[in-house]
Short mmCIF file of C-alpha atoms in Angstrom, two decimals:
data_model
loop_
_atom_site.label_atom_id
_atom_site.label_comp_id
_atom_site.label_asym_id
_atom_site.label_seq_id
_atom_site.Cartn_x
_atom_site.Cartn_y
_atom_site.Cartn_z
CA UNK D 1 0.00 0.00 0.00
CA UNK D 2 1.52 3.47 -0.92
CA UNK D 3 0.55 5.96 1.95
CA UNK D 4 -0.16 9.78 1.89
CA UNK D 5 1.42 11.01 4.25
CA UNK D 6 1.76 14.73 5.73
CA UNK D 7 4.93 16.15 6.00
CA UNK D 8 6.18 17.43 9.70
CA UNK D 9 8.42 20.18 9.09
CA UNK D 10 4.71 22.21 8.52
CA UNK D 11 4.16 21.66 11.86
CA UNK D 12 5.64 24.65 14.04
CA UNK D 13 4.49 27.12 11.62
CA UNK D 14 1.24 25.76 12.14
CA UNK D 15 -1.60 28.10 13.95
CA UNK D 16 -5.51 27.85 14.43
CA UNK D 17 -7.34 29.60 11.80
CA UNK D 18 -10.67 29.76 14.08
CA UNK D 19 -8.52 31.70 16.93
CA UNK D 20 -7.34 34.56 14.24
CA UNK D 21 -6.56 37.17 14.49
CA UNK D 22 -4.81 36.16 17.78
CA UNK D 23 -2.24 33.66 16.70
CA UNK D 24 -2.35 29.91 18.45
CA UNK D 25 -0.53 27.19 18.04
CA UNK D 26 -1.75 23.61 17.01
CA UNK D 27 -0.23 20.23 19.10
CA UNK D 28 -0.61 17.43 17.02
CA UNK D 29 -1.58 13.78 17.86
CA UNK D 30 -0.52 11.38 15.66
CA UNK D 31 -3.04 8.05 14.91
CA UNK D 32 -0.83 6.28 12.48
CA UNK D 33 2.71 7.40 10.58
CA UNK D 34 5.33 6.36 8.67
CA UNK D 35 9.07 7.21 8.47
CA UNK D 36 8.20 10.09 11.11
CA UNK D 37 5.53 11.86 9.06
CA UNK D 38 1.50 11.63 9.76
CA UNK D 39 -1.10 9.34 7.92
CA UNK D 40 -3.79 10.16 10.16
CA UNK D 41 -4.29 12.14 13.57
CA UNK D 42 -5.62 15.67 14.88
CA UNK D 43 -4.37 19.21 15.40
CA UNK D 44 -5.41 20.58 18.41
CA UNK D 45 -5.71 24.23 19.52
CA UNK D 46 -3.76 25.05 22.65
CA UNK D 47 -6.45 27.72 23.02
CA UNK D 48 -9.68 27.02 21.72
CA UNK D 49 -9.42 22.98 21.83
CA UNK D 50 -10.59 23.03 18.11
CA UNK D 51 -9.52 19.91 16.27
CA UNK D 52 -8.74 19.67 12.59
CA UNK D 53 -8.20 16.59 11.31
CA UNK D 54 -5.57 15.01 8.65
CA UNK D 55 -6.87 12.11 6.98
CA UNK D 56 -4.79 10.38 4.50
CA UNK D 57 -2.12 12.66 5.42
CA UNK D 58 -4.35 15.62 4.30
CA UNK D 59 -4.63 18.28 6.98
CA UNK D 60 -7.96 20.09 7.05
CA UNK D 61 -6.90 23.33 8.00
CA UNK D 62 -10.40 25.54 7.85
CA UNK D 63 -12.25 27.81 10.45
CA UNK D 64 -15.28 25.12 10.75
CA UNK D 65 -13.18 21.72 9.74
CA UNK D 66 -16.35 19.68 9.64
CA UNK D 67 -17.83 21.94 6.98
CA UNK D 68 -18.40 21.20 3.20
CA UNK D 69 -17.87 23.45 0.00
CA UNK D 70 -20.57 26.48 -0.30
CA UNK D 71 -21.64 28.03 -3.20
CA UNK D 72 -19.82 28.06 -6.25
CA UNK D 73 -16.99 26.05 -4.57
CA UNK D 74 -18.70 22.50 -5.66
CA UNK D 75 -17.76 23.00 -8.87
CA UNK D 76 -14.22 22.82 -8.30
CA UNK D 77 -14.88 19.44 -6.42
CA UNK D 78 -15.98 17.84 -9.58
CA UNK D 79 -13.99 15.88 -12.29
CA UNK D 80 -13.97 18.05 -15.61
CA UNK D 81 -13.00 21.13 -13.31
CA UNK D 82 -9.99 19.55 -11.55
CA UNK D 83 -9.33 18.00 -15.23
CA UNK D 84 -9.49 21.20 -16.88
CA UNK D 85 -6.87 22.83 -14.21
CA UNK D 86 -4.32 19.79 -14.61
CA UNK D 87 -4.10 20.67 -18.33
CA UNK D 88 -3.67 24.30 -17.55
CA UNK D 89 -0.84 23.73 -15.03
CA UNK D 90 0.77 20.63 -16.56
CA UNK D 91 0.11 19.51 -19.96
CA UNK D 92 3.62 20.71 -21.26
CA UNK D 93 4.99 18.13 -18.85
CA UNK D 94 2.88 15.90 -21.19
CA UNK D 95 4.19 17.68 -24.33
CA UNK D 96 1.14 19.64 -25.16
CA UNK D 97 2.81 23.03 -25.03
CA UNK D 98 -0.72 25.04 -25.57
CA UNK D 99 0.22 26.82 -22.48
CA UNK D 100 3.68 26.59 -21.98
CA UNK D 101 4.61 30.16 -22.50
CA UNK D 102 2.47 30.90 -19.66
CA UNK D 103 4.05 28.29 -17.26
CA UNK D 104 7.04 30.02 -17.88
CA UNK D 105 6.27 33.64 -17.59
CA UNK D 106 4.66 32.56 -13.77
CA UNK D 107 8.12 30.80 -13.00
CA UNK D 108 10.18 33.57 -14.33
CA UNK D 109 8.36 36.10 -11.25
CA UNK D 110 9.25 33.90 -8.55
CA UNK D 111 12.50 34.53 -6.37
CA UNK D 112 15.39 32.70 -7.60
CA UNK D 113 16.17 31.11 -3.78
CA UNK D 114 14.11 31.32 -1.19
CA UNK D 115 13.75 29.60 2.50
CA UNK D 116 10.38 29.26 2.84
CA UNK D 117 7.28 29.81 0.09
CA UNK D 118 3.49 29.40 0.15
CA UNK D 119 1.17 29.60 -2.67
CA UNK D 120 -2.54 30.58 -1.66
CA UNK D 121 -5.39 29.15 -3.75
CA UNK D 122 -2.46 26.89 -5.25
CA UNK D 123 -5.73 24.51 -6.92
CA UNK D 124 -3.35 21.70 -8.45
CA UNK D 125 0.01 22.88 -7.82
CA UNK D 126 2.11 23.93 -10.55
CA UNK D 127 3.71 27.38 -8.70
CA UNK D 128 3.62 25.87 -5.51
CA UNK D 129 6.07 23.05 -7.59
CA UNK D 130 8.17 25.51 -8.98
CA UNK D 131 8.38 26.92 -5.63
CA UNK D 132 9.98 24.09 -4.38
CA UNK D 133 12.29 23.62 -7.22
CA UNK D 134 14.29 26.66 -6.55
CA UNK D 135 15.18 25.81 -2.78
CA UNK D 136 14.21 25.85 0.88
CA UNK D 137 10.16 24.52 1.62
CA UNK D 138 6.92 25.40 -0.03
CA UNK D 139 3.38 24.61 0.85
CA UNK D 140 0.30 25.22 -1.41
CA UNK D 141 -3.13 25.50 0.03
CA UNK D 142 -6.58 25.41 -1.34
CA UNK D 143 -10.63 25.31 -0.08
CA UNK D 144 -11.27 22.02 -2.36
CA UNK D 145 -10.06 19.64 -1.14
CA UNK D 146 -10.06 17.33 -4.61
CA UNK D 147 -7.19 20.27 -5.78
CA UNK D 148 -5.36 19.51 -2.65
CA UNK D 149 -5.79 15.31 -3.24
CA UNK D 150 -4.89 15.70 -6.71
CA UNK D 151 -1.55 17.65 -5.99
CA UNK D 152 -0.55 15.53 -3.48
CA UNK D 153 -0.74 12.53 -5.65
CA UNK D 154 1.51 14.02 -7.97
CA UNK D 155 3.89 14.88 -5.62
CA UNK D 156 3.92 11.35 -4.16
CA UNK D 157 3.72 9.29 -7.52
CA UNK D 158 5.89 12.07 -9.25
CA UNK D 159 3.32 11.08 -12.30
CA UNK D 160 -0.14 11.31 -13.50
CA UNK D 161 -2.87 10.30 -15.85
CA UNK D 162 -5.87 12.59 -16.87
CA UNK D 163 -8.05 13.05 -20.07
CA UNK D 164 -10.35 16.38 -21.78
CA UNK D 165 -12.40 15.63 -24.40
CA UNK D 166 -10.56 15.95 -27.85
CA UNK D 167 -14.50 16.11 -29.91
CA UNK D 168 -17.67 15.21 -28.52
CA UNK D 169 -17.84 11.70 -26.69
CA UNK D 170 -13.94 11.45 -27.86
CA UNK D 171 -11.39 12.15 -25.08
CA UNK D 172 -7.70 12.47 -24.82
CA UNK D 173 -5.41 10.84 -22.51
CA UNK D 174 -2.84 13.31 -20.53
CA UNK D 175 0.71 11.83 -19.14
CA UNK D 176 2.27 14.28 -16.66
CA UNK D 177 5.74 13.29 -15.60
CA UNK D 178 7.47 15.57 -13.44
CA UNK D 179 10.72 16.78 -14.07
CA UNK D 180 13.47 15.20 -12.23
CA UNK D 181 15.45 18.36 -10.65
CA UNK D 182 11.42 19.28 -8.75
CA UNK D 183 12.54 17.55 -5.33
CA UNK D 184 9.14 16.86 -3.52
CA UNK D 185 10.80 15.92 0.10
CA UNK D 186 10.27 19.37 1.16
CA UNK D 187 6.96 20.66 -0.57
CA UNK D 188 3.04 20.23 0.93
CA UNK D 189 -0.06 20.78 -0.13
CA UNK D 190 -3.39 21.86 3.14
CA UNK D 191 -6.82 22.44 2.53
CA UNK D 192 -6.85 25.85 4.43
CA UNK D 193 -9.11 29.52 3.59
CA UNK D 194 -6.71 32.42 2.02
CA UNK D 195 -9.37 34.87 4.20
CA UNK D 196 -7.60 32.62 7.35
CA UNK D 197 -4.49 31.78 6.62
CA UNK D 198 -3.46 28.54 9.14
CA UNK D 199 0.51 30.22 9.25
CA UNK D 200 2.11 32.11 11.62
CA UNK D 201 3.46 35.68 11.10
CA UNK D 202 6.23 36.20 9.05
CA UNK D 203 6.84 32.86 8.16
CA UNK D 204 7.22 33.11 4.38
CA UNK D 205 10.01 34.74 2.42
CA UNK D 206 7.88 34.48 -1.07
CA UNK D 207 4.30 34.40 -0.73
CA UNK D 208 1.95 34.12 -4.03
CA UNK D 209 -1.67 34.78 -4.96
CA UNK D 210 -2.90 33.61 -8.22
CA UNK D 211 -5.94 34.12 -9.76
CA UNK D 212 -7.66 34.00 -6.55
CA UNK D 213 -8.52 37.91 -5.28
CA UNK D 214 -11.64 38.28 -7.70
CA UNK D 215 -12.90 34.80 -6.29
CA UNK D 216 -12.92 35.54 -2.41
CA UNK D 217 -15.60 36.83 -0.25
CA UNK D 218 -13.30 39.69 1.09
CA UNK D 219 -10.37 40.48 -1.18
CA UNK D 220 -8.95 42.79 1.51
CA UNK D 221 -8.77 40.33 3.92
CA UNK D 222 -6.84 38.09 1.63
CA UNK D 223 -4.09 40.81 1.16
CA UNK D 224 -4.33 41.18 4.68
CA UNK D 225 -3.62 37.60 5.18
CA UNK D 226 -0.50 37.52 2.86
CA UNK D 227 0.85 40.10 4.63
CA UNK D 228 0.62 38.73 7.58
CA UNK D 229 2.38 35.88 6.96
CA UNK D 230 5.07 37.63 5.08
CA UNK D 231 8.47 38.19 6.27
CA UNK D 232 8.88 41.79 7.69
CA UNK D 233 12.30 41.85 5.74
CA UNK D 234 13.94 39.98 2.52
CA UNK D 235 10.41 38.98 1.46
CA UNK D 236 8.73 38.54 -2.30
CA UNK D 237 5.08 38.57 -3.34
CA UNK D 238 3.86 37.63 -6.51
CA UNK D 239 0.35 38.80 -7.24
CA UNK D 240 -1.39 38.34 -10.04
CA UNK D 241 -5.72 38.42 -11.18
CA UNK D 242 -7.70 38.85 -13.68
CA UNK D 243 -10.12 41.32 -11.67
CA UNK D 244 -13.12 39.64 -13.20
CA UNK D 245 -15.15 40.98 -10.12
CA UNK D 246 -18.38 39.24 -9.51
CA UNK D 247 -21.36 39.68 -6.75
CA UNK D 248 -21.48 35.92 -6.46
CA UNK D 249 -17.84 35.71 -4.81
CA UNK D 250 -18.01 39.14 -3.04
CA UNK D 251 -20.48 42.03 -3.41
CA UNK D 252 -19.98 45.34 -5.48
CA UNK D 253 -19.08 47.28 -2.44
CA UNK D 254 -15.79 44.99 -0.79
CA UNK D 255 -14.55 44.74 -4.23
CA UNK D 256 -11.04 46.33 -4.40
CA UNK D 257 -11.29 47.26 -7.96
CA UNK D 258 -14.18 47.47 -11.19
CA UNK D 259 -16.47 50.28 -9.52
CA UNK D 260 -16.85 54.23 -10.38
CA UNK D 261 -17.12 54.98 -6.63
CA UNK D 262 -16.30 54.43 -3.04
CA UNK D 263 -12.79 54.10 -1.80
CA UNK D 264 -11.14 51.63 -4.33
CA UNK D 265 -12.94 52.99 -6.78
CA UNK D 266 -11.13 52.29 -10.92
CA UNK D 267 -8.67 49.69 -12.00
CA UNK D 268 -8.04 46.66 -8.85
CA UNK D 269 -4.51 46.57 -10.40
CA UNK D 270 -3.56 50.29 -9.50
CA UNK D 271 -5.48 49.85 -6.04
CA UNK D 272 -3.73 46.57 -5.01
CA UNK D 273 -0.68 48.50 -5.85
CA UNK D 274 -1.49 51.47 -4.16
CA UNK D 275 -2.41 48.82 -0.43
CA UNK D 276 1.16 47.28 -1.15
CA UNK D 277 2.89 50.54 -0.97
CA UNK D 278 1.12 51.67 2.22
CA UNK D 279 -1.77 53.56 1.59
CA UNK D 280 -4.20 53.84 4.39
CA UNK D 281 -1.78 51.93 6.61
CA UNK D 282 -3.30 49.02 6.15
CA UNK D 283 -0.54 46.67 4.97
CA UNK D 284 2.85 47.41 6.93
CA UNK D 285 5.55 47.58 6.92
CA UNK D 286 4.68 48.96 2.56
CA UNK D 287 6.49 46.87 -0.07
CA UNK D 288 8.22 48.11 -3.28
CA UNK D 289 6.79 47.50 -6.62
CA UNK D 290 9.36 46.01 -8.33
CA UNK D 291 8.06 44.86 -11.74
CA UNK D 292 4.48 44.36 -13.28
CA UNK D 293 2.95 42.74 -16.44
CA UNK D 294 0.48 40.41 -17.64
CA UNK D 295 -0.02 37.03 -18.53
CA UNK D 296 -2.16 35.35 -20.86
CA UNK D 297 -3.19 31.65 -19.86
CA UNK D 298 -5.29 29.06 -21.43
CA UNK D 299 -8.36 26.76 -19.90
CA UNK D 300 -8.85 24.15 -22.17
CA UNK D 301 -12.50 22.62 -23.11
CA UNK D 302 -11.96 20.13 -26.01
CA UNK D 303 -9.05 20.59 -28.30
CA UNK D 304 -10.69 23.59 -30.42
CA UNK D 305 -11.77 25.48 -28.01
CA UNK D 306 -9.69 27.23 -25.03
CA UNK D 307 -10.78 30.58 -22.96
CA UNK D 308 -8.42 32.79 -22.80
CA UNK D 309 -7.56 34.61 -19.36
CA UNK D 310 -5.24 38.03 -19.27
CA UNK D 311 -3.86 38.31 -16.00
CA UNK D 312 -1.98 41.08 -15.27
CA UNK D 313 0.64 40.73 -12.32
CA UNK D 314 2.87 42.57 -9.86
CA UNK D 315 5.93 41.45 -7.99
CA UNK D 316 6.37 43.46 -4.42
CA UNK D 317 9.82 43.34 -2.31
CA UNK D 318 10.47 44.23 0.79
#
């Protein structure tokens, strides 16, 4: 039998997402292991005495553990989705290079050597791989938890089969194979909230939000978050969205971005920006806008048809 297992050096930078903002840390109790690393057992709040449980080495890292996806979240439980994102991440590991370019512009904004990295609404993985391939630990963390299983796997097996339909009923197989020089010792995947990040404070020296501020209920919060778990010093975020802002993630008026009035009124670009560099005092100590852009990625449905997604991006030191 080939166990999933979750990796211990996560533990002591490990806190209780239902205690924050004060900042708790989790004991564990360990079930069942193997070579020193958890199968199954609980993390326990030294505070609140809230469990969260890892089951096949998956730690459920949320506010309410017990809970199940809400709203808009099933879909990226099911099948086709999580298919859909492997060939977006991965398929020029299985030599369809449709989106290759983009793979490659992502990797080229990450730090060239870091300690310690986290990738926040990391769905299957790919960043939160490249993260670990340039040195020190990374962990990726998602709400759905089929994301997080999925990511995992490939980590473990280091391989990985999926399919898309190539035309109509007709479907087309997938081979991912992960490069050899992406170590995997030193890399995990949570199911945790980016609006309550399970990390302590400064833990990261590169943090990374993808794709992911347009779909939360409260895209402050999220920055909040990342900042938060940023290093005060020697630190690199890589932000990037496409600011299609929608009332069914968060409504009109905690957007950050996409409205003619209020206080982040115009483009979410220049007003993420403008939070980064300190305005209102709400994310300290500021960072230092170092480069921006945009990249163009591809979600594929069958093999004529792909949507197009412009995301433009930032990269903030500190």
């Amino acid at each position: 039998m080939i166990f999933a297992i979750m990796k211990t050096f996560l533990l002591p930078h490990l806190i209780c997402p239902a205690c924050l903002p004060k900042e708790c840390q989790l004991v564990h109790s360990i079930k069942a292991e193997k070579d020193g690393d958890i199968i199954t057992g609980n993390l326990t709040c030294t505070r609140c005495k809230c469990n969260f449980p890892i089951r096949d080495g998956i730690a459920y890292l949320l506010q309410h553990p017990d809970g199940g996806p809400s709203g808009g979240q099933w879909r990226y439980e099911e099948s086709d989705t999580i298919d859909r994102y492997l060939w977006s991440h991965f398929a020029d590991l299985a030599g369809d290079q449709e989106n290759a370019e983009a793979n490659k512009a992502w990797a080229s904004c990450l730090a060239t050597q870091t300690i310690s990295a986290v990738d926040a609404g990391c769905s299957v993985g790919r960043v939160t791989f490249e993260m670990a391939a340039r040195g020190g630990w990374a962990v990726g963390c998602d709400l759905s938890f089929n994301f997080i299983k999925m990511a995992r796997r490939l980590a473990r097996d280091r391989h990985l089969i999926f399919s898309l339909p190539l035309e109509g009923n007709l479907r087309e197989s997938f081979r991912i194979q992960l490069p050899d020089a992406w170590p995997t010792d030193k890399l995990e995947f949570v199911v945790a909230d980016a609006l309550k990040m399970p990390f302590a404070r400064n833990t990261f020296q590169q943090i990374a939000s993808l794709n992911l501020l347009d779909r939360v209920s409260y895209p402050l919060a999220h920055l909040f978050e990342m900042n938060r778990i940023a290093n005060l010093k020697s630190s690199s975020f890589l932000f990037a969205d496409p600011f299609s802002w929608s009332t069914t993630a968060a409504p009109e008026e905690l957007w950050l971005g996409g409205t003619m009035t209020g206080p982040y009124k115009g483009r979410g670009l220049e007003n993420v920006r403008s939070l980064l560099e300190g305005k209102g005092n709400i994310l300290t100590p500021p960072w230092k806008i170092t480069r921006t852009g945009a990249v163009s990625w591809k979600m594929r449905s069958h093999c004529n048809h792909c949507e197009l997604i412009k995301s433009p991006f930032l990269i903030a030191e500190r």
